[in-house]
mmCIF file of C-alpha atoms in Angstrom:
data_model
loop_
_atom_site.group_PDB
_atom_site.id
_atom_site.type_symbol
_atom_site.label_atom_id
_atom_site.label_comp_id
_atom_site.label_asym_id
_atom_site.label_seq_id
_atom_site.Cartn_x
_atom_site.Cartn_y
_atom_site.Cartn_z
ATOM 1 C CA UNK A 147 9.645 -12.161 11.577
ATOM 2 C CA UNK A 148 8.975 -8.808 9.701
ATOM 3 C CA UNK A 149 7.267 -5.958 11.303
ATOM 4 C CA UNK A 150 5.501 -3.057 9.437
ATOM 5 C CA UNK A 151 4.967 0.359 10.454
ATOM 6 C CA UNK A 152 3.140 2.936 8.863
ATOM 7 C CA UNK A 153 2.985 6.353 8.683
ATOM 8 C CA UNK A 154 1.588 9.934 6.967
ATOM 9 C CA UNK A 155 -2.193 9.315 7.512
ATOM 10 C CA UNK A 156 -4.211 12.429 8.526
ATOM 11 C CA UNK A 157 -7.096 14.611 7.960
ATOM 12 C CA UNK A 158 -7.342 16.392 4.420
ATOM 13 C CA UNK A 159 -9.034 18.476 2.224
ATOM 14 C CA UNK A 160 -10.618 17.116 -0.965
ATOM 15 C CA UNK A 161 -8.021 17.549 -4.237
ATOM 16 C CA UNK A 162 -5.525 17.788 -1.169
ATOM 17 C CA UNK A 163 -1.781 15.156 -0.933
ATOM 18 C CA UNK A 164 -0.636 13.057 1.487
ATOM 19 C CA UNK A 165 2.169 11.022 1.168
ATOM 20 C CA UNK A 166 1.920 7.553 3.187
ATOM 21 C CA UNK A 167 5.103 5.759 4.594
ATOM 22 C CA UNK A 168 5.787 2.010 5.648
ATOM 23 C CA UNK A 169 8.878 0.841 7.517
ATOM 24 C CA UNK A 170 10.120 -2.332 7.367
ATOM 25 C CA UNK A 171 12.060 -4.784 9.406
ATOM 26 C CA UNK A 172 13.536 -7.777 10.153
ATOM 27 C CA UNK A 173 12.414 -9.434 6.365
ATOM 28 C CA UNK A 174 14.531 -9.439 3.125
ATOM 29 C CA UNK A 175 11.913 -6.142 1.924
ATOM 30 C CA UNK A 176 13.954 -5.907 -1.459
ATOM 31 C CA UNK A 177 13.477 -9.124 -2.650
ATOM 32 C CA UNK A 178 9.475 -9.251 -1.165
ATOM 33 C CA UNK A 179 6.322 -8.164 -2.484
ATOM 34 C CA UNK A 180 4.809 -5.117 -1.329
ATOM 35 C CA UNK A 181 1.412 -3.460 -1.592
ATOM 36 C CA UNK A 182 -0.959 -1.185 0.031
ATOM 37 C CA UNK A 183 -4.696 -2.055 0.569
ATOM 38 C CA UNK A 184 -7.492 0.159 2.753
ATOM 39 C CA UNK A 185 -10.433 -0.609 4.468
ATOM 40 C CA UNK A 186 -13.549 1.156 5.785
ATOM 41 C CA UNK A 187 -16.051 0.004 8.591
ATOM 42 C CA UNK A 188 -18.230 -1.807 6.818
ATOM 43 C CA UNK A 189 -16.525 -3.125 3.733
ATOM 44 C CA UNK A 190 -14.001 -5.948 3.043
ATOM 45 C CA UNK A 191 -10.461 -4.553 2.481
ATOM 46 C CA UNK A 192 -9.149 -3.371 -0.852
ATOM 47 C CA UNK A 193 -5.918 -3.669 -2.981
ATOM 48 C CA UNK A 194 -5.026 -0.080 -3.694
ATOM 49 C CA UNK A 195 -1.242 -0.481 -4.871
ATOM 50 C CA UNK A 196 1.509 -2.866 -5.253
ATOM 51 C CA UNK A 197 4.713 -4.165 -6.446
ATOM 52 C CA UNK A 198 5.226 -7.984 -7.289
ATOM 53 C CA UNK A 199 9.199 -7.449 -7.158
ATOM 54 C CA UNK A 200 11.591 -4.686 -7.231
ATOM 55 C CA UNK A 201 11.797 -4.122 -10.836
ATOM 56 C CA UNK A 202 8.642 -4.660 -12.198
ATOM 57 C CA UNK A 203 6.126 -2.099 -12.986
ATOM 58 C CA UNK A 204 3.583 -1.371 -10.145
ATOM 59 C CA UNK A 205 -0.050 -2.050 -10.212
ATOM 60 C CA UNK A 206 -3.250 0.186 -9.186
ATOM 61 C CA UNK A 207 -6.785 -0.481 -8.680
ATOM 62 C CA UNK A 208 -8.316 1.525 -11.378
ATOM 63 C CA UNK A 209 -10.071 3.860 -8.776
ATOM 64 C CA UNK A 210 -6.496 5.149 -7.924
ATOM 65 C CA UNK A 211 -4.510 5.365 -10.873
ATOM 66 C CA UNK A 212 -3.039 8.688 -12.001
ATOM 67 C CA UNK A 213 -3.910 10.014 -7.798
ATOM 68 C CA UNK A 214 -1.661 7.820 -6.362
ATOM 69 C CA UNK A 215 2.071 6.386 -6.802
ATOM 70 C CA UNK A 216 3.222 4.046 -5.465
ATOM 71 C CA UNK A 217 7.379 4.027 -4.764
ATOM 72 C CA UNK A 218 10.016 1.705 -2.453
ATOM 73 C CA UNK A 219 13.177 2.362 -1.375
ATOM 74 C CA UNK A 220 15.203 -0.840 -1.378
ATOM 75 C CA UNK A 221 17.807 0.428 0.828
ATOM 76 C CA UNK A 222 15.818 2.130 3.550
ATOM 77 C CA UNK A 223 13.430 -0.893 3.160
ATOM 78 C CA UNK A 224 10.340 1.514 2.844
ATOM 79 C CA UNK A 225 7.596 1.619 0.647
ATOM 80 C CA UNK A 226 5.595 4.530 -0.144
ATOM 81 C CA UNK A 227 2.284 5.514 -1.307
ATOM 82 C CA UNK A 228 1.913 9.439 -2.436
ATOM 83 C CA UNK A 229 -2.190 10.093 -2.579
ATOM 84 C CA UNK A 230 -2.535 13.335 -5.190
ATOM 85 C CA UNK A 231 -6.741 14.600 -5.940
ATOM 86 C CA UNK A 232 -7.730 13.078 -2.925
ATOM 87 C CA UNK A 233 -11.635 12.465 -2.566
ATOM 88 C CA UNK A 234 -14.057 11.668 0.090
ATOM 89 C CA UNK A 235 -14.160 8.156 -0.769
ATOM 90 C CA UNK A 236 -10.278 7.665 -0.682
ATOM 91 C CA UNK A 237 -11.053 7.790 3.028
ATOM 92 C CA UNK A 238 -9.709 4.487 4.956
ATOM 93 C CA UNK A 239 -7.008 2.766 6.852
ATOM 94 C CA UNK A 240 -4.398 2.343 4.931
ATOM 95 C CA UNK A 241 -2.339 -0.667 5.462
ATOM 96 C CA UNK A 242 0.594 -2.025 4.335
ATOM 97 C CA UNK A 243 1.481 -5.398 3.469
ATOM 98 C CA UNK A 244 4.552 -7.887 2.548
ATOM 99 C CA UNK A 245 4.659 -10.930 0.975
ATOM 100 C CA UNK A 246 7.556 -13.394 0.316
ATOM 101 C CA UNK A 247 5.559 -16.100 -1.667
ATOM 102 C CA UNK A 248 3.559 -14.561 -3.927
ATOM 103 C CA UNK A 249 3.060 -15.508 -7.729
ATOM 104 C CA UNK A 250 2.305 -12.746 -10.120
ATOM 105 C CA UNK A 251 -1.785 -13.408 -10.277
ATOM 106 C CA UNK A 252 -1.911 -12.788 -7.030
ATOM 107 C CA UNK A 253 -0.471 -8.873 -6.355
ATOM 108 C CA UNK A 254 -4.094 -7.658 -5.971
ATOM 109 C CA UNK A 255 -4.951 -10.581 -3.317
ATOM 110 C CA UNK A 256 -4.382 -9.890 0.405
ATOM 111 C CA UNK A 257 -4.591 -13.381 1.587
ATOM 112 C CA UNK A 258 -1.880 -13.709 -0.606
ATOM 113 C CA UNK A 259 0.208 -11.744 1.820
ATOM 114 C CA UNK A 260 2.153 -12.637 5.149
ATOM 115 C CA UNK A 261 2.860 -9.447 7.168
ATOM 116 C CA UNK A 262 0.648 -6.559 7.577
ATOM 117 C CA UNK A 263 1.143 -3.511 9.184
ATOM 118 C CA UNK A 264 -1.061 -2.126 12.065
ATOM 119 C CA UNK A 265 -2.598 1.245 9.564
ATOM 120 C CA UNK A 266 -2.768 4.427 9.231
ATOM 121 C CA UNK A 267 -6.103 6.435 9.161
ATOM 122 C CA UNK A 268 -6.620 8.770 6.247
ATOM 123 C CA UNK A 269 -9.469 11.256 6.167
ATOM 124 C CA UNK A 270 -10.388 13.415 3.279
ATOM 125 C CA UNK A 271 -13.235 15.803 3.764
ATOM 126 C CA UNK A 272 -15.271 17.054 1.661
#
């Protein structure tokens, strides 16, 4: 059984950083699929970030490229997200997610993953 923990949400200016943190456990996390998504009230949740294995190039939904980065670190078994030119509407719950069964059309697709974390909350005001 894996369990996810995030951290690094908060309140923040607009154009402001934050740099999101996700602890894994009790999963192989270096040879699993890993991704961010966020949700608001109101709306379905949204891919954000991801890696389909350690060694492939990340992938962004196009409303976050060049803000955000995505980065893990295999042998602390965290994953990252650093948020740079934060808006308004970059404000969510960020959650994490890992998946040990994924195929490579699938990275943007949450259903595709098993384990989720329990968020973070991330504010940007305007």
């Amino acid at each position: 059984q894996v369990h996810l923990v995030e951290s690094g949400g908060g309140l923040v200016q607009t154009g402001g950083s934050l740099r999101l943190s996700c602890a894994a456990s009790g999963g192989t996390f270096s040879r699993s699929s890993v991704a961010w998504f966020r949700q608001t009230i109101g709306k379905e949740r949204e891919f954000v970030a991801s890696f389909f294995r350690s060694g492939y190039n990340p992938y962004y939904a196009d409303s976050v490229k060049g803000r955000f980065t995505i980065s893990r670190d295999n042998s602390k078994n965290t994953l990252y997200l650093q948020m740079n030119a934060l808006k308004p509407e970059d404000t969510a719950v960020y959650y994490c997610a890992l998946g040990t069964r994924l195929i490579l059309s699938t990275v943007r697709t949450g259903s595709a993953y098993d384990y989720w974390g329990q968020g973070t909350p991330v504010t940007v005001s305007s």
